[in-house]
Short mmCIF file of C-alpha atoms and ligand atoms in Angstrom, two decimals:
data_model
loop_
_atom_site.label_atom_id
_atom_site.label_comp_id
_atom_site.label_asym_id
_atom_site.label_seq_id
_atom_site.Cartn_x
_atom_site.Cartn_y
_atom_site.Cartn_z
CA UNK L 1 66.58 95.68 84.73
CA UNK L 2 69.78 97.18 86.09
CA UNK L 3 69.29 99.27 88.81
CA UNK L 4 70.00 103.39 87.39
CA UNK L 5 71.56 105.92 89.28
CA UNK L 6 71.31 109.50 89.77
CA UNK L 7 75.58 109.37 91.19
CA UNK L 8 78.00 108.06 88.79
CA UNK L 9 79.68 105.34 89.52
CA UNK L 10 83.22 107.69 90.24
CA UNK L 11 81.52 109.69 92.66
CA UNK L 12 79.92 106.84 94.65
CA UNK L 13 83.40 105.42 95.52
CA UNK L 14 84.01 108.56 96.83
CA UNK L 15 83.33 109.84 101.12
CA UNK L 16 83.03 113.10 102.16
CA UNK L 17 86.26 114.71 103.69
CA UNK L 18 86.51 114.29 106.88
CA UNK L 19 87.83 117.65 107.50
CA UNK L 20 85.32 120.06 105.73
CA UNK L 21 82.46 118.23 107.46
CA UNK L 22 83.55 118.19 110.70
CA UNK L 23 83.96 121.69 110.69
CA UNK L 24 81.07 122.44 109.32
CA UNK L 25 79.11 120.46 112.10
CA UNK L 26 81.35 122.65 114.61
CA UNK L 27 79.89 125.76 113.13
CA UNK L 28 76.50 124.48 112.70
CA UNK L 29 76.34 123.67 116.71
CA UNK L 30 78.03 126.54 117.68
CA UNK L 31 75.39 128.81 115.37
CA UNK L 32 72.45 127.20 117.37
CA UNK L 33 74.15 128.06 120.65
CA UNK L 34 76.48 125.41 122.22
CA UNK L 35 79.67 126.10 123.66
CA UNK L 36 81.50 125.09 120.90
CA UNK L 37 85.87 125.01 120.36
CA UNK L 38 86.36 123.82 116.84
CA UNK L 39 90.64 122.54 116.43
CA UNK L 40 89.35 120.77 113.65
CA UNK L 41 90.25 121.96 110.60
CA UNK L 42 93.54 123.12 109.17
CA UNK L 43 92.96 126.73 108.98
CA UNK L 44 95.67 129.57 110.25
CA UNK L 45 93.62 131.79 112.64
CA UNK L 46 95.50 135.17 111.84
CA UNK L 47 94.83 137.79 109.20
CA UNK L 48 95.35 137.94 105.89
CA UNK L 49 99.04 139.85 105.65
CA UNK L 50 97.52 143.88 105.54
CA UNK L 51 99.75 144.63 102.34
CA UNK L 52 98.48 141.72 100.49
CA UNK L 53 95.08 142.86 100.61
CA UNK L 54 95.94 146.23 99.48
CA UNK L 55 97.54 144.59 96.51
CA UNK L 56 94.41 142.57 95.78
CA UNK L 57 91.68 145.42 96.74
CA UNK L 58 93.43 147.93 94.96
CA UNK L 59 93.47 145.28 91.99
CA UNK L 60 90.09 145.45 91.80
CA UNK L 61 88.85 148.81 92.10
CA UNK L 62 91.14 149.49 89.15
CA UNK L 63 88.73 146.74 87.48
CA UNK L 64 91.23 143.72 87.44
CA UNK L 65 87.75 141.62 87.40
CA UNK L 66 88.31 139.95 84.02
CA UNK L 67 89.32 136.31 83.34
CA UNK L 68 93.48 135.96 83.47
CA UNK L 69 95.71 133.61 81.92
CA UNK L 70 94.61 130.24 82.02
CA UNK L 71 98.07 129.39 83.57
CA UNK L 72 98.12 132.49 85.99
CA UNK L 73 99.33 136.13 85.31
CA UNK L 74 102.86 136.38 83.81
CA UNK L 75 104.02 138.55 87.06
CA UNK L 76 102.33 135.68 89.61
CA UNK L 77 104.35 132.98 87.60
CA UNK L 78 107.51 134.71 87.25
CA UNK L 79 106.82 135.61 91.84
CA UNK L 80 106.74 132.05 91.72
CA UNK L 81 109.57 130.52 90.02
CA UNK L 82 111.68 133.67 91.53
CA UNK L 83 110.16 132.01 95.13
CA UNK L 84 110.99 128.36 94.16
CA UNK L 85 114.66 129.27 92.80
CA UNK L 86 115.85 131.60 96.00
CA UNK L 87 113.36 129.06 98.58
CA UNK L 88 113.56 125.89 97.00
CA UNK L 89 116.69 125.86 94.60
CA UNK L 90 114.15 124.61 92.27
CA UNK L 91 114.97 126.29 88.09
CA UNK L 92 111.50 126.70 86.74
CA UNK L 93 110.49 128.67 83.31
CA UNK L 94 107.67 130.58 84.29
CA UNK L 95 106.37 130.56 80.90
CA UNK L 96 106.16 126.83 81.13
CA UNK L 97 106.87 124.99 84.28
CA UNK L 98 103.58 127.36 86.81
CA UNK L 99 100.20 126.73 86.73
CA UNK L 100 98.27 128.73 89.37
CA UNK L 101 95.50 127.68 90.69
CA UNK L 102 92.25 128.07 92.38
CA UNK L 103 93.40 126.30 95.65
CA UNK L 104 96.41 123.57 96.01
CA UNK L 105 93.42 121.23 96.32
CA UNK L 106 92.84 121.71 92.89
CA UNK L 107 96.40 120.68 91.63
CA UNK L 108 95.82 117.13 93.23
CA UNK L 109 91.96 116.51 91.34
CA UNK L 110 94.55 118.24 87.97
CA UNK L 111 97.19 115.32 88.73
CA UNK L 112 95.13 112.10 89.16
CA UNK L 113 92.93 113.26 86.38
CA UNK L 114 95.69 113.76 84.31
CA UNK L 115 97.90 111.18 84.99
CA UNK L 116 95.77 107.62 86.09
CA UNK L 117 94.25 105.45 83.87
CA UNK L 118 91.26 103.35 85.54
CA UNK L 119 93.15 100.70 88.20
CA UNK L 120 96.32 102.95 87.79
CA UNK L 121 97.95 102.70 91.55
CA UNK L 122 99.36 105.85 93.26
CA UNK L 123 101.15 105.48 96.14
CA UNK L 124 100.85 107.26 99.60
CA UNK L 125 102.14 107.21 102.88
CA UNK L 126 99.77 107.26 105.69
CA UNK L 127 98.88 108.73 108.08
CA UNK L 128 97.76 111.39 105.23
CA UNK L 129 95.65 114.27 104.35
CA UNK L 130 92.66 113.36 103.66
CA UNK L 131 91.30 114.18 100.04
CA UNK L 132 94.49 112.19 98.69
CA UNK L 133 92.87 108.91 98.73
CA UNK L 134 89.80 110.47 97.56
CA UNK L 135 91.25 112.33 94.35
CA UNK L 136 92.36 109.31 93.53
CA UNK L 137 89.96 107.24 93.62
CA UNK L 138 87.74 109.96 91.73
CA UNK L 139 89.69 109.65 88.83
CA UNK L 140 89.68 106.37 88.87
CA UNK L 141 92.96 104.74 89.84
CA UNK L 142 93.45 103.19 92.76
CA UNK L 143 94.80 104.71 96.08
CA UNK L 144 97.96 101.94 97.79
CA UNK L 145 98.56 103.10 101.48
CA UNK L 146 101.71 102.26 103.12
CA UNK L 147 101.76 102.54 106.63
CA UNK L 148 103.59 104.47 108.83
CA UNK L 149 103.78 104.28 112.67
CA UNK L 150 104.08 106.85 115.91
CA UNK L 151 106.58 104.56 117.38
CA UNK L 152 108.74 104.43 114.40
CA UNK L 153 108.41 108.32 114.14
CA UNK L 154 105.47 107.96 111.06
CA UNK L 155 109.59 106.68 109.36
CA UNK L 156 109.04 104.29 106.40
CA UNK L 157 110.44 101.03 107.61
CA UNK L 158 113.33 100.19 105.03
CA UNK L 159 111.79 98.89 101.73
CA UNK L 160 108.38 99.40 102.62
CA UNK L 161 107.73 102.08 99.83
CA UNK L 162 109.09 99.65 97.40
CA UNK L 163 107.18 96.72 98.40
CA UNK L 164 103.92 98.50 97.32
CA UNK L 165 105.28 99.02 93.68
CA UNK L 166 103.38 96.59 90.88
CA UNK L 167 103.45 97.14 87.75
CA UNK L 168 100.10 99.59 87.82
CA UNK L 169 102.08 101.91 89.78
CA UNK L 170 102.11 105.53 88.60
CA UNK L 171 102.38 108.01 90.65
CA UNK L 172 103.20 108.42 94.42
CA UNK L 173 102.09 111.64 96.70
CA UNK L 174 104.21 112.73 98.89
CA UNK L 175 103.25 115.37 101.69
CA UNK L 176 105.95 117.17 104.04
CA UNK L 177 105.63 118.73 106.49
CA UNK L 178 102.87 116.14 106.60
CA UNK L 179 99.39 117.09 107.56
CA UNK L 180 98.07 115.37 110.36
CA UNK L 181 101.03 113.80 111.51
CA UNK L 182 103.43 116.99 111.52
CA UNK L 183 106.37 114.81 110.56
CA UNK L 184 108.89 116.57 108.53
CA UNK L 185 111.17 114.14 106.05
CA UNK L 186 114.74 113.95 106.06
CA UNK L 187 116.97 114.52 103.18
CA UNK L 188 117.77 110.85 104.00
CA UNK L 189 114.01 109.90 103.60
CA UNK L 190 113.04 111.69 100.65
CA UNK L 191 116.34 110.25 99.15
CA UNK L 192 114.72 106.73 99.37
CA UNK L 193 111.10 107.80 97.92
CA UNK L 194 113.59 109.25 94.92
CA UNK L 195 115.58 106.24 94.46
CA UNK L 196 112.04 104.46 94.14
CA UNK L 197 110.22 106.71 91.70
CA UNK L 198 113.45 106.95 89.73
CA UNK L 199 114.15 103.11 89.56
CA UNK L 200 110.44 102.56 88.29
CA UNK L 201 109.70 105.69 86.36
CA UNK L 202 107.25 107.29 88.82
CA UNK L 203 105.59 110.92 89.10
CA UNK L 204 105.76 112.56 92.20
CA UNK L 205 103.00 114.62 93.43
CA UNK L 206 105.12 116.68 96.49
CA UNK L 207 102.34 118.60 98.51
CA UNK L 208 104.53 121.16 100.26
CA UNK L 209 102.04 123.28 101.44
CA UNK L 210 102.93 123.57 104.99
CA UNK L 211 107.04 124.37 103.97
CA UNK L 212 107.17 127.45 106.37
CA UNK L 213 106.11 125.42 109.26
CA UNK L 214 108.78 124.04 110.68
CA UNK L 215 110.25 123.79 114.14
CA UNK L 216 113.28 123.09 116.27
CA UNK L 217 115.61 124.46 113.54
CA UNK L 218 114.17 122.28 110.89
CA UNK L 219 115.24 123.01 107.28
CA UNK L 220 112.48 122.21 104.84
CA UNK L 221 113.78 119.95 101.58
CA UNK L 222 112.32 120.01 97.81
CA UNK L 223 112.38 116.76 96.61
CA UNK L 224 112.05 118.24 93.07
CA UNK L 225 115.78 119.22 94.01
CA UNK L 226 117.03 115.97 94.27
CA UNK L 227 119.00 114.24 91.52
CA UNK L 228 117.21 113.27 88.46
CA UNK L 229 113.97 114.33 89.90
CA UNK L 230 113.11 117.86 88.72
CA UNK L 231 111.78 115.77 85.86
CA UNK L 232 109.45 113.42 87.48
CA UNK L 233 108.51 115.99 90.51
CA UNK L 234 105.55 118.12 90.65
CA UNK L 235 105.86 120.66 93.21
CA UNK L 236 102.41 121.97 94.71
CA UNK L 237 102.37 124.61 97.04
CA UNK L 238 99.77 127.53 97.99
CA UNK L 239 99.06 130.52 99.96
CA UNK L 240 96.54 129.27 102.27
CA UNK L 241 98.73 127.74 105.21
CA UNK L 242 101.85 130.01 104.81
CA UNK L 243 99.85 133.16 104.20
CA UNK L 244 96.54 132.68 105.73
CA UNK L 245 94.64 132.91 102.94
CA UNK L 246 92.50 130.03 102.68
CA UNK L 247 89.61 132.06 101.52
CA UNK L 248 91.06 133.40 98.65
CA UNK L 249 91.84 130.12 97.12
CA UNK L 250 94.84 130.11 95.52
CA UNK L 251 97.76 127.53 95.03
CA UNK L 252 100.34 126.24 92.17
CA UNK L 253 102.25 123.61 90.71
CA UNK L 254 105.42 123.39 89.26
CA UNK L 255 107.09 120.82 87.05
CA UNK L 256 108.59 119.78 83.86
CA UNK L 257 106.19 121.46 80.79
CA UNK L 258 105.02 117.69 79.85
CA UNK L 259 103.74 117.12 83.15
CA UNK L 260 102.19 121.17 83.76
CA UNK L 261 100.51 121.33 80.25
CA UNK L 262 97.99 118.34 80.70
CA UNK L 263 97.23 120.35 83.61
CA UNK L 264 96.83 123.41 81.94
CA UNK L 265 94.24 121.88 79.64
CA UNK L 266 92.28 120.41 83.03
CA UNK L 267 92.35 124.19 84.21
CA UNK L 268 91.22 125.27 80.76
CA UNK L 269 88.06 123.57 80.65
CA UNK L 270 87.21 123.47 84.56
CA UNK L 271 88.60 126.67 86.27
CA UNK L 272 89.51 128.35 83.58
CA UNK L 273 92.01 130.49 86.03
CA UNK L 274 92.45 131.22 88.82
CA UNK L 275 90.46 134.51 90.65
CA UNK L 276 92.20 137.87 89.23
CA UNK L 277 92.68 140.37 91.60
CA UNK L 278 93.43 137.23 93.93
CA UNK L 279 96.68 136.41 92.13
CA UNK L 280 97.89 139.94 92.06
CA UNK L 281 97.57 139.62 96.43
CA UNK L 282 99.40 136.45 95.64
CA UNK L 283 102.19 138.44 93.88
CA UNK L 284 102.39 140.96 96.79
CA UNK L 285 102.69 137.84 99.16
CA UNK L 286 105.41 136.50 97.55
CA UNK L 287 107.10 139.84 96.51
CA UNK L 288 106.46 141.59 100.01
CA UNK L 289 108.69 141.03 103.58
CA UNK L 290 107.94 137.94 105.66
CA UNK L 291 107.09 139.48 109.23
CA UNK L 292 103.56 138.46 109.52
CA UNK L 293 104.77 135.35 108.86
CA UNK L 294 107.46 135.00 111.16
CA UNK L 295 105.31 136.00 113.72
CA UNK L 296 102.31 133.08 112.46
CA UNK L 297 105.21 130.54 112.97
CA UNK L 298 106.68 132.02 116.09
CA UNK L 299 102.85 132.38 117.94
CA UNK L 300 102.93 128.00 116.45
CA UNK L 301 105.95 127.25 118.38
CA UNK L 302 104.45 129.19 121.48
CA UNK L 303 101.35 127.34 121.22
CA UNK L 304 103.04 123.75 120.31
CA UNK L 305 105.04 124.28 123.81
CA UNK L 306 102.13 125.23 125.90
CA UNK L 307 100.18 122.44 124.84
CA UNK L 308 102.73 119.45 124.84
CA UNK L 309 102.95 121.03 128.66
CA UNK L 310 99.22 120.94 129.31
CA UNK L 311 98.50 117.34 127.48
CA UNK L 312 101.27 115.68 129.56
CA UNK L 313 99.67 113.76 132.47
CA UNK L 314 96.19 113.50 130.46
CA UNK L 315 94.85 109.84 130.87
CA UNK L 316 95.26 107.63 127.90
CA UNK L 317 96.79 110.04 125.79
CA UNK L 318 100.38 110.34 124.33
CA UNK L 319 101.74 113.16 122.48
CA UNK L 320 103.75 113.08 119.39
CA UNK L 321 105.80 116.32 119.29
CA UNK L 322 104.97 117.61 115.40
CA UNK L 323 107.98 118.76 113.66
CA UNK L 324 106.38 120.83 111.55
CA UNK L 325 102.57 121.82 110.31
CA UNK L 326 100.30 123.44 113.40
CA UNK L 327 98.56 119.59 113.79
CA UNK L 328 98.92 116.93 116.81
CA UNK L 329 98.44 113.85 116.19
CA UNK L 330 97.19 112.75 119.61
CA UNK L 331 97.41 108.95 120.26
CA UNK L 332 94.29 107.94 122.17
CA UNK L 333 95.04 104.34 122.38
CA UNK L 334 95.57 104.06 126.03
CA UNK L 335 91.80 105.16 125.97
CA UNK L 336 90.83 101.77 124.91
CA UNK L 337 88.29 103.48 122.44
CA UNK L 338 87.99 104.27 119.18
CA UNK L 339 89.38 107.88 117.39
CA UNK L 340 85.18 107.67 116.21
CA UNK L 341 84.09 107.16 120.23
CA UNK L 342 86.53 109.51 121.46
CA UNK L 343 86.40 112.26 119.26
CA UNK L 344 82.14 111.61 119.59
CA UNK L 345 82.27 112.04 123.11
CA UNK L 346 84.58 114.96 123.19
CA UNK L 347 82.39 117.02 120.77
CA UNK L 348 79.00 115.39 122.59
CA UNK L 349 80.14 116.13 126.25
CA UNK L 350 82.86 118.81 126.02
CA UNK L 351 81.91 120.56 123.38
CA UNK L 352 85.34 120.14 121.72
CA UNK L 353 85.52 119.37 117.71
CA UNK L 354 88.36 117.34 115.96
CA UNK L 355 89.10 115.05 113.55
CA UNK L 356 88.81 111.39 113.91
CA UNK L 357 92.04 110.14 112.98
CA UNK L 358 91.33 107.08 111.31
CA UNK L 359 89.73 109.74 108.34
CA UNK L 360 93.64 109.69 107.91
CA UNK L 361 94.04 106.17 107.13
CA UNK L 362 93.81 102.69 109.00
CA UNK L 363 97.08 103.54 110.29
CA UNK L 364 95.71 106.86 112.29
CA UNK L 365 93.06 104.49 114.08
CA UNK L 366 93.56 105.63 117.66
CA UNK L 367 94.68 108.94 117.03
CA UNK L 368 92.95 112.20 117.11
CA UNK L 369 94.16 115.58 114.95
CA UNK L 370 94.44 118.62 117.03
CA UNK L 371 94.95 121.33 114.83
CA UNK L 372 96.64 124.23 116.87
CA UNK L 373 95.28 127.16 114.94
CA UNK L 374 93.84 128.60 117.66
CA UNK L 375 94.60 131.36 120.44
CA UNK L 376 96.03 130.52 123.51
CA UNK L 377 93.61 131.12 125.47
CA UNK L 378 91.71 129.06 123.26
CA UNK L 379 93.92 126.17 123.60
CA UNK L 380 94.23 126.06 127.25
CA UNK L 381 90.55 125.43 127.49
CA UNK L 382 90.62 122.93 124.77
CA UNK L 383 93.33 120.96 126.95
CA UNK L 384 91.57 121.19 129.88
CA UNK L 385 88.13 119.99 128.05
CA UNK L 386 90.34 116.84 126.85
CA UNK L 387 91.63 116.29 130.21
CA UNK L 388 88.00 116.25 131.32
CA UNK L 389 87.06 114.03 128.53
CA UNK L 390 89.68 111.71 128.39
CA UNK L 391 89.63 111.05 132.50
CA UNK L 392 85.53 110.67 132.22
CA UNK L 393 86.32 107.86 129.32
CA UNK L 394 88.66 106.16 131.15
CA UNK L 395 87.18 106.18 134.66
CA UNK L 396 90.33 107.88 136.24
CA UNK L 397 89.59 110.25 138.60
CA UNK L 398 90.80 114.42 137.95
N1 LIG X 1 97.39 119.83 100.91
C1 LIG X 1 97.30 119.63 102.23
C2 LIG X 1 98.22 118.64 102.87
C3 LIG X 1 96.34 120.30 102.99
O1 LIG X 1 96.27 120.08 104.29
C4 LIG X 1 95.46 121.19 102.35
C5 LIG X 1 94.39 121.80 103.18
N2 LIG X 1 94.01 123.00 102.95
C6 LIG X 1 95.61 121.38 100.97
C7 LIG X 1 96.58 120.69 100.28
C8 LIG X 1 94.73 122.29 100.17
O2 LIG X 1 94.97 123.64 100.36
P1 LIG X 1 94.22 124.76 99.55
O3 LIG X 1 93.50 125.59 100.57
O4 LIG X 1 95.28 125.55 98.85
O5 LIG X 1 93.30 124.11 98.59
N1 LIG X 2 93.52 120.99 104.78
C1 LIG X 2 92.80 121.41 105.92
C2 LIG X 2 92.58 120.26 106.87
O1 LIG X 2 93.18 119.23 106.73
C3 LIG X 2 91.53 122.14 105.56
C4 LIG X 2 90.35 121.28 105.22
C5 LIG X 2 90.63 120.47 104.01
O2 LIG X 2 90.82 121.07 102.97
O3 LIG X 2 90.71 119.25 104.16
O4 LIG X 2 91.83 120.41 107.80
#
């Protein structure tokens, strides 16, 4: 008799992210006591913008509790495309082109759903967030990596996108600034992942969720933007990252109306919509001035300086300098261990979480992800724990 079982099939293919449960085991050992400094998830440690909340709690207590628009609220969509055409130079009709939704998270489990058939290939670079691979592989098509390296800047070499392209290929996910890498592509580099897509009638999934965090004068591009793309691109973006409001759950996607309304359907019968009184925060977000988050970015470049200062001179560790995003991708290879072993013994003996970087892809074996969404203060003890670490693993003497 064939063996049953109580997980489908779908779901067994699937791990856990690597992310959430990490952090989760930071919190649990730091609720039972233990000295605990968690950099290891990708969550902005400032408030909530104070006007946003206003927006959202007066929302509420005038009873904005009910379901919304499957698609969003008219005045969150037309926020949106208003955002994407003055931001972005993206031309969206708000009517058609937005879907909000619970989370950007969400837009990814929408996409694959939506647009693989089982053995369907969808392309990513790696290093990459991630529940990419995972979506994927959820609904059923199959998740191509292509490779990217520290010492080529995480660059694709020339051709290597296009080498991955069979005839299964559907869709390809793009991510920049890229989390955990904090590479930011060129107009030069998205140019070729256009070209590609283009040339063999692919979808593009561009996760742009960390836009506004950019550094050294870096100018964020849409690839949507590019020519003949706007039809093939779909744009996801959120709130979490550039407004710190990852509770609140909240993201969108924008695209051509053949690609959004499958999507719409997905929401229709999962979400339904997005939270209410949530979306009309969102629309004060988008609608309201940007200090709090110049100041977010401005306390990331601080805290990206300080700590490229206090990892230099660390033992087996080498520092690529992110671009953009608040992650370091910290390249442990001199170590001689694994990102498992040393991230292990960092939590184990020093009491300091982060994520493994080889949950990024074979290509991030060796690394570690630092996110720097932390205080200062925080930070400099974090260093100085990975110092510790990092000379106790290696034998070298502080
Ligand atoms: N994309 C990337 C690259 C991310 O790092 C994250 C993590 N939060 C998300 C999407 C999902 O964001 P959200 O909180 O809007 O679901
Ligand atoms: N995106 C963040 C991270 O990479 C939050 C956790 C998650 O959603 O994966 O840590």
């Amino acid at each position: 008799m064939m063996e049953k079982h109580l997980i489908s099939a779908r779901l067994r293919a699937v791990k856990p992210s690597a992310t959430v449960a990490l952090s989760d085991r930071a919190r649990t050992l730091a609720a039972s006591g233990r000295d605990i400094i968690s950099l290891s998830a990708g969550e902005p440690d400032f408030d909530t913008p104070a006007h946003v909340i206003r927006a959202a709690s007066d929302a509420m207590a005038s009873g904005f509790t009910h379901y919304t628009n499957a698609a969003g609220i008219p005045e969150l969509r037309e926020a949106i495309a208003e955002k994407l055409a003055r931001e972005n130079g993206l031309r969206v009709d708000p009517g058609r082109e937005v879907l909000v939704l619970p989370g950007a998270k969400q837009g990814v489990a929408y996409a694959c759903l939506a647009f693989l058939d089982d053995g369907d290939e969808c392309l990513c670079p790696e290093p990459s967030w991630v529940s990419f691979r995972e979506l994927v592989t959820l609904a059923g098509g199959r998740y191509i990596p292509v490779a990217t390296r520290a010492e080529n800047d995480f660059r694709l070499a020339s051709g290597e996108l296009e080498r991955h392209v069979t005839s299964k290929s559907r869709m390809i996910i793009l991510n920049s600034p890229t989390n955990p890498t904090g590479k930011v592509w060129s107009a030069e580099e998205l140019e070729e992942v256009a070209r590609v897509a283009r040339k063999h009638d692919l979808i593009v999934l561009v996760d742009e969720i960390y836009e506004k965090i950019l550094y050294d004068g870096r100018k964020h591009v849409s690839l949507a933007g590019l020519p003949g793309m706007a039809e093939r691109c779909l744009t996801l973006n959120g709130f979490s990252k550039a407004f710190a409001m990852t509770g609140w759950r909240l993201g969108y996607l924008a695209g051509p109306a053949r690609l959004i309304e499958p999507l719409l359907m997905l929401q229709q019968h999962t979400a339904t919509c997005a939270v209410s009184f949530a979306q009309k925060g969102a629309v004060a977000a988008l609608r309201g001035d940007s200090r709090a988050q110049d100041a977010m970015v401005e306390a990331f470049v601080r805290r990206r300086a300080l700590l490229m200062d206090k990892l230099s001179g660390v033992p087996g560790l080498s520092v690529w300098k992110p671009e953009g995003t608040f992650y370091m991708f910290l390249d442990v290879r001199g170590s001689g261990r694994s990102s498992l072993e040393v991230s292990e013994h960092l939590l184990e003996n020093e009491g300091l979480a982060m994520t493994p970087g080889d949950a990024f892809g074979e290509c991030g074996q060796g690394f570690i992800r630092l996110s720097f969404a932390a205080s200062e203060k925080t930070l400099i003890e974090a260093a100085r724990r990975i110092d510790s670490g990092l000379r106790k693993l290696t034998g070298t003497r502080g």
